[in-house]
């Protein structure tokens, strides 16, 4: 018996909708695009012309579309809360692009509203859905690399590399942060997903290169509740896409590259272990090529190249499955809130020049640093 088709509306008709969400819905048998909202009706109409549905410049009217099950919210960050709260009022499930909100208080209201309305709220941390990240998570959770003590991650991208339709990311009133909240937040979530909840952050964010006075050079130190330590770095001026995450355990190391590869990150997944062939899980045993067919693995690096699939497709599939089966999202609103608390904690660390404990108190202030 075929699964019911999830009818989806888009809140926003910008670049990420055209590049990813709309074509992903169109290519998914279990989903159908039925409506698009944008305050600029011509943008909504242009998206509908290519991918179907009905165009709206009235959000409530779009949310009243007959049979509508869920929405994807992908507007400038400052409008995420409006879109999510409106969807919750209408009883629609929500996939909200990252970051969930500009500040933790807004994210908390969104989580509470969706909980009260009994609708699913999934956050668009799509990097969790890369196959190499999923394999790494399984290995870490199984204890394959022992106790994790340290991690580091880099994610950098020149501001002109991404084909955005506007530069709202560099208007801090609209975005809440230029680099930390657009790039680094992916790795904030990934660190928490792979290592565990944070217990503290120390932040150093500066303006170095962009014409706008924003955070384009980010360096963060992290503490985890399990005692591990980490570092996260991003920038918006590097002409290449800097990408790599390393997890260091007492019995092995895992390297992940999700966005790109380079001479310095030449594989999507690499695992270092001293275990013998008999102790390898299938995913590693099958990936290892010995120097000669009669040789067996005696420890060292194993390179894994899983089939490359769109994390946006896997993200949508997980969301539709949650909607159909009425089960919690794979990446919940609380995941989005915790990531936002980390960003807010980094800002507070900039003000105080000290470590800031996490999670934040509900009344913790939100103050964007001055990069002038």
Short mmCIF file of C-alpha atoms in Angstrom, two decimals:
data_model
loop_
_atom_site.label_atom_id
_atom_site.label_comp_id
_atom_site.label_asym_id
_atom_site.label_seq_id
_atom_site.Cartn_x
_atom_site.Cartn_y
_atom_site.Cartn_z
CA UNK A 1 0.00 0.00 0.00
CA UNK A 2 1.42 3.39 -1.00
CA UNK A 3 2.11 6.02 1.63
CA UNK A 4 -0.06 9.15 1.66
CA UNK A 5 1.41 12.13 -0.15
CA UNK A 6 2.44 14.99 2.13
CA UNK A 7 1.19 18.28 0.73
CA UNK A 8 3.65 21.06 1.41
CA UNK A 9 3.65 24.84 1.23
CA UNK A 10 6.71 27.09 1.08
CA UNK A 11 7.04 30.13 3.32
CA UNK A 12 9.49 32.25 1.34
CA UNK A 13 10.55 32.07 -2.30
CA UNK A 14 14.24 32.93 -2.12
CA UNK A 15 17.37 31.23 -3.38
CA UNK A 16 17.39 28.23 -1.02
CA UNK A 17 13.80 27.40 -2.01
CA UNK A 18 14.68 27.50 -5.72
CA UNK A 19 18.00 25.71 -5.37
CA UNK A 20 16.95 23.02 -2.94
CA UNK A 21 13.56 22.76 -1.27
CA UNK A 22 11.26 23.18 -4.28
CA UNK A 23 13.18 20.81 -6.61
CA UNK A 24 13.57 18.28 -3.78
CA UNK A 25 9.82 18.25 -3.15
CA UNK A 26 9.18 17.95 -6.90
CA UNK A 27 11.55 14.94 -7.12
CA UNK A 28 10.00 13.15 -4.12
CA UNK A 29 7.15 10.72 -4.80
CA UNK A 30 5.75 11.10 -1.29
CA UNK A 31 5.54 14.89 -1.34
CA UNK A 32 3.73 17.52 -3.39
CA UNK A 33 4.23 21.28 -3.56
CA UNK A 34 0.79 22.88 -3.39
CA UNK A 35 1.40 26.50 -2.37
CA UNK A 36 4.10 29.17 -2.14
CA UNK A 37 4.00 32.33 -0.03
CA UNK A 38 6.25 35.36 -0.36
CA UNK A 39 5.68 39.01 0.50
CA UNK A 40 6.82 39.65 -3.08
CA UNK A 41 4.09 37.93 -5.08
CA UNK A 42 6.15 37.97 -8.29
CA UNK A 43 8.81 35.80 -6.64
CA UNK A 44 6.17 33.34 -5.46
CA UNK A 45 4.64 33.26 -8.94
CA UNK A 46 8.05 32.62 -10.53
CA UNK A 47 8.64 29.63 -8.24
CA UNK A 48 5.14 28.27 -8.87
CA UNK A 49 5.66 28.57 -12.63
CA UNK A 50 8.61 26.19 -12.37
CA UNK A 51 7.51 23.80 -9.62
CA UNK A 52 3.71 23.99 -9.33
CA UNK A 53 1.24 25.03 -6.67
CA UNK A 54 -0.53 28.32 -6.06
CA UNK A 55 1.19 31.64 -5.32
CA UNK A 56 0.23 33.81 -2.35
CA UNK A 57 1.31 37.04 -0.71
CA UNK A 58 -1.01 36.44 2.28
CA UNK A 59 0.46 33.86 4.68
CA UNK A 60 -2.77 32.99 6.47
CA UNK A 61 -4.53 32.40 3.18
CA UNK A 62 -1.71 30.13 2.02
CA UNK A 63 -1.95 28.19 5.28
CA UNK A 64 -5.68 27.67 4.62
CA UNK A 65 -4.90 25.78 1.38
CA UNK A 66 -7.16 22.68 1.34
CA UNK A 67 -5.28 19.52 2.29
CA UNK A 68 -2.08 21.33 3.27
CA UNK A 69 -0.13 19.16 5.73
CA UNK A 70 3.11 21.01 6.32
CA UNK A 71 5.30 23.96 5.40
CA UNK A 72 8.96 24.68 4.83
CA UNK A 73 9.99 28.01 6.35
CA UNK A 74 13.03 29.59 4.63
CA UNK A 75 12.83 33.36 4.95
CA UNK A 76 15.41 35.80 6.31
CA UNK A 77 16.13 34.65 9.87
CA UNK A 78 14.26 37.50 11.56
CA UNK A 79 10.99 36.24 10.02
CA UNK A 80 11.34 32.56 10.98
CA UNK A 81 9.33 33.00 14.15
CA UNK A 82 6.42 34.64 12.34
CA UNK A 83 6.25 31.81 9.83
CA UNK A 84 6.53 29.02 12.40
CA UNK A 85 3.99 30.53 14.82
CA UNK A 86 1.51 31.09 11.98
CA UNK A 87 1.90 27.49 10.85
CA UNK A 88 1.39 26.24 14.41
CA UNK A 89 -1.80 28.30 14.74
CA UNK A 90 -3.11 26.61 11.60
CA UNK A 91 -2.06 23.15 12.81
CA UNK A 92 0.60 22.63 10.11
CA UNK A 93 3.84 20.73 10.64
CA UNK A 94 7.02 22.72 10.07
CA UNK A 95 10.46 22.17 8.58
CA UNK A 96 12.29 25.40 9.44
CA UNK A 97 15.61 26.26 7.87
CA UNK A 98 18.52 26.85 10.21
CA UNK A 99 19.00 28.88 12.30
CA UNK A 100 15.72 28.27 14.07
CA UNK A 101 15.64 31.91 15.15
CA UNK A 102 17.81 34.95 15.76
CA UNK A 103 17.89 34.53 19.54
CA UNK A 104 17.16 31.85 22.12
CA UNK A 105 14.00 33.52 23.44
CA UNK A 106 12.46 33.47 19.96
CA UNK A 107 13.51 29.85 19.43
CA UNK A 108 11.96 28.91 22.78
CA UNK A 109 8.63 30.51 21.80
CA UNK A 110 8.65 28.56 18.54
CA UNK A 111 9.30 25.26 20.31
CA UNK A 112 6.56 25.94 22.86
CA UNK A 113 4.03 26.97 20.20
CA UNK A 114 4.59 23.82 18.14
CA UNK A 115 4.44 21.65 21.24
CA UNK A 116 1.14 23.28 22.28
CA UNK A 117 -0.30 22.83 18.79
CA UNK A 118 0.97 19.23 18.66
CA UNK A 119 2.71 19.80 15.35
CA UNK A 120 6.17 18.59 14.35
CA UNK A 121 8.98 21.14 14.26
CA UNK A 122 12.08 19.96 12.43
CA UNK A 123 15.15 22.19 12.01
CA UNK A 124 17.07 22.22 8.74
CA UNK A 125 20.49 21.10 9.91
CA UNK A 126 20.86 19.13 6.70
CA UNK A 127 24.51 18.22 7.27
CA UNK A 128 23.44 15.52 9.72
CA UNK A 129 21.96 13.65 6.76
CA UNK A 130 25.19 13.15 4.82
CA UNK A 131 25.91 9.40 4.75
CA UNK A 132 29.42 9.92 6.11
CA UNK A 133 28.02 11.79 9.13
CA UNK A 134 25.49 9.04 9.77
CA UNK A 135 28.23 6.38 9.65
CA UNK A 136 30.44 8.45 11.97
CA UNK A 137 27.56 8.81 14.43
CA UNK A 138 27.02 5.04 14.46
CA UNK A 139 30.72 4.38 15.07
CA UNK A 140 30.93 6.92 17.90
CA UNK A 141 27.75 5.70 19.59
CA UNK A 142 29.00 2.09 19.36
CA UNK A 143 32.22 3.10 21.14
CA UNK A 144 34.40 2.18 18.16
CA UNK A 145 36.84 5.06 18.74
CA UNK A 146 36.57 4.81 22.52
CA UNK A 147 35.82 7.81 24.69
CA UNK A 148 35.75 11.05 22.72
CA UNK A 149 37.97 13.71 24.28
CA UNK A 150 38.37 16.29 21.52
CA UNK A 151 36.91 17.56 18.26
CA UNK A 152 37.55 20.34 15.79
CA UNK A 153 35.72 21.61 12.74
CA UNK A 154 36.28 24.21 10.02
CA UNK A 155 33.61 25.54 7.67
CA UNK A 156 34.50 28.53 5.50
CA UNK A 157 33.02 29.95 2.35
CA UNK A 158 33.53 33.21 0.47
CA UNK A 159 30.51 35.49 0.76
CA UNK A 160 30.07 35.56 -3.04
CA UNK A 161 30.29 31.78 -3.49
CA UNK A 162 26.68 31.02 -2.57
CA UNK A 163 24.16 32.16 -5.22
CA UNK A 164 21.96 34.12 -2.81
CA UNK A 165 19.35 36.54 -4.17
CA UNK A 166 20.05 39.17 -1.47
CA UNK A 167 22.73 39.97 1.11
CA UNK A 168 20.40 39.83 4.10
CA UNK A 169 22.95 37.60 5.86
CA UNK A 170 25.18 40.66 6.21
CA UNK A 171 22.44 42.82 7.74
CA UNK A 172 22.71 41.75 11.37
CA UNK A 173 19.22 43.04 12.19
CA UNK A 174 17.79 40.53 9.71
CA UNK A 175 20.22 37.64 10.19
CA UNK A 176 21.37 37.87 13.80
CA UNK A 177 24.89 36.98 12.68
CA UNK A 178 26.73 36.82 9.39
CA UNK A 179 29.12 33.88 9.69
CA UNK A 180 28.44 32.25 13.06
CA UNK A 181 24.72 31.90 12.43
CA UNK A 182 24.94 30.91 8.77
CA UNK A 183 28.04 28.70 8.52
CA UNK A 184 29.37 27.90 11.98
CA UNK A 185 25.95 26.96 13.31
CA UNK A 186 26.00 23.88 11.07
CA UNK A 187 29.11 22.68 12.89
CA UNK A 188 27.74 23.75 16.27
CA UNK A 189 24.87 21.34 15.66
CA UNK A 190 27.18 18.67 14.24
CA UNK A 191 29.48 18.87 17.28
CA UNK A 192 26.54 18.51 19.64
CA UNK A 193 25.11 15.65 17.55
CA UNK A 194 28.38 13.68 17.47
CA UNK A 195 29.94 14.50 20.86
CA UNK A 196 27.08 15.55 23.16
CA UNK A 197 25.53 18.56 24.84
CA UNK A 198 27.62 21.66 25.46
CA UNK A 199 28.50 22.96 28.90
CA UNK A 200 30.32 26.13 27.85
CA UNK A 201 31.59 28.38 25.07
CA UNK A 202 34.35 30.94 24.63
CA UNK A 203 34.01 33.11 21.54
CA UNK A 204 36.26 35.30 19.44
CA UNK A 205 34.41 36.88 16.52
CA UNK A 206 35.89 39.70 14.45
CA UNK A 207 35.45 41.62 11.23
CA UNK A 208 38.40 41.14 8.89
CA UNK A 209 37.53 41.55 5.23
CA UNK A 210 33.92 42.04 4.09
CA UNK A 211 32.60 45.50 3.17
CA UNK A 212 29.89 45.10 5.80
CA UNK A 213 30.92 45.43 9.46
CA UNK A 214 29.94 41.88 10.45
CA UNK A 215 31.48 38.72 11.87
CA UNK A 216 33.43 37.26 8.96
CA UNK A 217 36.14 35.56 11.06
CA UNK A 218 34.93 33.24 13.82
CA UNK A 219 36.80 31.11 16.31
CA UNK A 220 35.06 29.26 19.16
CA UNK A 221 36.24 27.02 21.97
CA UNK A 222 33.77 24.53 23.38
CA UNK A 223 33.27 22.45 26.48
CA UNK A 224 30.99 19.41 26.48
CA UNK A 225 29.06 17.96 29.40
CA UNK A 226 30.99 14.69 29.03
CA UNK A 227 34.30 16.50 29.56
CA UNK A 228 35.39 16.68 25.92
CA UNK A 229 36.78 19.88 24.41
CA UNK A 230 36.50 21.30 20.92
CA UNK A 231 37.18 24.16 18.54
CA UNK A 232 35.05 25.53 15.71
CA UNK A 233 36.22 28.01 13.07
CA UNK A 234 34.60 29.72 10.09
CA UNK A 235 35.18 32.64 7.79
CA UNK A 236 33.47 34.39 4.88
CA UNK A 237 36.50 35.52 2.87
CA UNK A 238 38.35 32.32 1.90
CA UNK A 239 38.15 31.78 -1.87
CA UNK A 240 38.01 28.02 -1.33
CA UNK A 241 35.37 26.19 0.69
CA UNK A 242 37.12 25.11 3.86
CA UNK A 243 35.56 21.95 5.23
CA UNK A 244 36.49 19.26 7.71
CA UNK A 245 35.50 17.80 11.06
CA UNK A 246 37.76 15.61 13.20
CA UNK A 247 36.68 13.57 16.22
CA UNK A 248 39.47 12.27 18.48
CA UNK A 249 38.81 9.31 20.77
CA UNK A 250 40.95 7.17 23.03
CA UNK A 251 40.86 4.30 20.50
CA UNK A 252 40.65 6.05 17.15
CA UNK A 253 40.02 9.14 15.05
CA UNK A 254 37.28 10.01 12.58
CA UNK A 255 37.62 12.60 9.83
CA UNK A 256 34.54 13.87 7.96
CA UNK A 257 34.28 16.12 4.90
CA UNK A 258 30.71 16.85 3.92
CA UNK A 259 30.61 19.91 1.67
CA UNK A 260 33.69 19.38 -0.51
CA UNK A 261 37.03 17.63 -0.71
CA UNK A 262 40.53 19.02 -1.25
CA UNK A 263 44.14 17.79 -1.09
CA UNK A 264 43.88 18.26 2.66
CA UNK A 265 40.49 16.60 3.08
CA UNK A 266 40.52 14.10 0.26
CA UNK A 267 37.83 11.71 1.46
CA UNK A 268 34.27 12.13 2.72
CA UNK A 269 35.05 9.81 5.66
CA UNK A 270 38.30 8.39 7.03
CA UNK A 271 38.74 6.37 10.21
CA UNK A 272 41.97 5.61 12.04
CA UNK A 273 41.99 2.57 14.30
CA UNK A 274 44.42 0.06 15.77
CA UNK A 275 41.82 -2.70 15.78
CA UNK A 276 42.33 -5.84 13.71
CA UNK A 277 40.20 -6.86 10.74
CA UNK A 278 38.10 -9.19 12.92
CA UNK A 279 37.04 -6.24 15.07
CA UNK A 280 35.96 -3.96 12.24
CA UNK A 281 32.28 -3.25 11.56
CA UNK A 282 31.12 -4.20 8.08
CA UNK A 283 31.14 -0.63 6.78
CA UNK A 284 34.90 -0.37 7.48
CA UNK A 285 35.87 -3.95 6.62
CA UNK A 286 34.22 -3.65 3.20
CA UNK A 287 35.85 -0.27 2.51
CA UNK A 288 39.43 -1.37 3.21
CA UNK A 289 41.66 -2.37 0.29
CA UNK A 290 44.80 -4.20 1.46
CA UNK A 291 48.21 -3.97 -0.20
CA UNK A 292 47.72 -7.56 -1.42
CA UNK A 293 44.62 -9.73 -1.48
CA UNK A 294 46.02 -12.19 1.07
CA UNK A 295 46.83 -9.42 3.57
CA UNK A 296 44.43 -8.42 6.34
CA UNK A 297 43.96 -5.09 8.06
CA UNK A 298 46.42 -4.56 10.89
CA UNK A 299 45.51 -1.03 11.89
CA UNK A 300 45.76 2.40 10.27
CA UNK A 301 43.52 4.60 8.15
CA UNK A 302 40.48 3.31 6.29
CA UNK A 303 38.90 5.57 3.68
CA UNK A 304 35.15 5.29 3.18
CA UNK A 305 33.36 6.76 0.17
CA UNK A 306 29.65 6.14 0.69
CA UNK A 307 27.26 6.84 -2.21
CA UNK A 308 26.73 10.58 -2.50
CA UNK A 309 23.10 11.54 -2.00
CA UNK A 310 21.42 14.84 -1.36
CA UNK A 311 21.12 15.64 2.35
CA UNK A 312 18.11 17.79 1.47
CA UNK A 313 16.35 14.74 0.03
CA UNK A 314 17.18 12.68 3.14
CA UNK A 315 16.05 15.58 5.31
CA UNK A 316 12.72 15.84 3.49
CA UNK A 317 12.19 12.07 3.63
CA UNK A 318 12.75 12.11 7.39
CA UNK A 319 10.35 15.03 7.80
CA UNK A 320 7.61 13.37 5.72
CA UNK A 321 8.07 10.14 7.66
CA UNK A 322 7.60 12.01 10.94
CA UNK A 323 4.44 13.66 9.60
CA UNK A 324 2.98 10.39 8.32
CA UNK A 325 3.78 8.38 11.44
CA UNK A 326 3.26 11.11 14.00
CA UNK A 327 6.69 10.61 15.53
CA UNK A 328 9.22 13.21 16.71
CA UNK A 329 11.43 14.92 14.16
CA UNK A 330 14.94 13.57 13.65
CA UNK A 331 16.22 17.09 14.39
CA UNK A 332 13.87 18.74 16.85
CA UNK A 333 13.07 22.30 17.75
CA UNK A 334 15.04 21.75 20.95
CA UNK A 335 18.11 20.97 18.81
CA UNK A 336 17.61 24.34 17.14
CA UNK A 337 17.19 26.07 20.50
CA UNK A 338 20.40 24.55 21.89
CA UNK A 339 22.35 25.71 18.83
CA UNK A 340 20.93 29.20 19.22
CA UNK A 341 21.89 29.26 22.89
CA UNK A 342 25.45 28.43 21.85
CA UNK A 343 25.53 31.42 19.46
CA UNK A 344 24.06 33.70 22.11
CA UNK A 345 26.57 32.37 24.63
CA UNK A 346 29.41 33.17 22.22
CA UNK A 347 28.15 36.76 21.97
CA UNK A 348 28.02 37.03 25.76
CA UNK A 349 31.55 35.63 25.92
CA UNK A 350 32.68 38.42 23.61
CA UNK A 351 31.26 40.98 26.05
CA UNK A 352 32.76 39.43 29.17
CA UNK A 353 36.00 38.03 27.78
CA UNK A 354 35.31 34.82 29.71
CA UNK A 355 33.77 31.39 29.26
CA UNK A 356 29.95 31.33 29.32
CA UNK A 357 28.19 28.33 30.82
CA UNK A 358 25.55 26.46 28.83
CA UNK A 359 22.65 25.99 28.66
CA UNK A 360 21.79 29.64 29.11
CA UNK A 361 19.30 30.94 31.62
CA UNK A 362 15.94 31.82 30.06
CA UNK A 363 16.50 35.51 30.78
CA UNK A 364 20.04 35.67 29.34
CA UNK A 365 20.43 38.85 27.25
CA UNK A 366 20.90 38.77 23.49
CA UNK A 367 23.35 41.42 22.31
CA UNK A 368 25.03 41.21 18.90
CA UNK A 369 28.67 42.32 19.16
CA UNK A 370 29.76 45.58 17.55
CA UNK A 371 32.30 44.79 14.81
CA UNK A 372 33.09 48.38 13.82
#
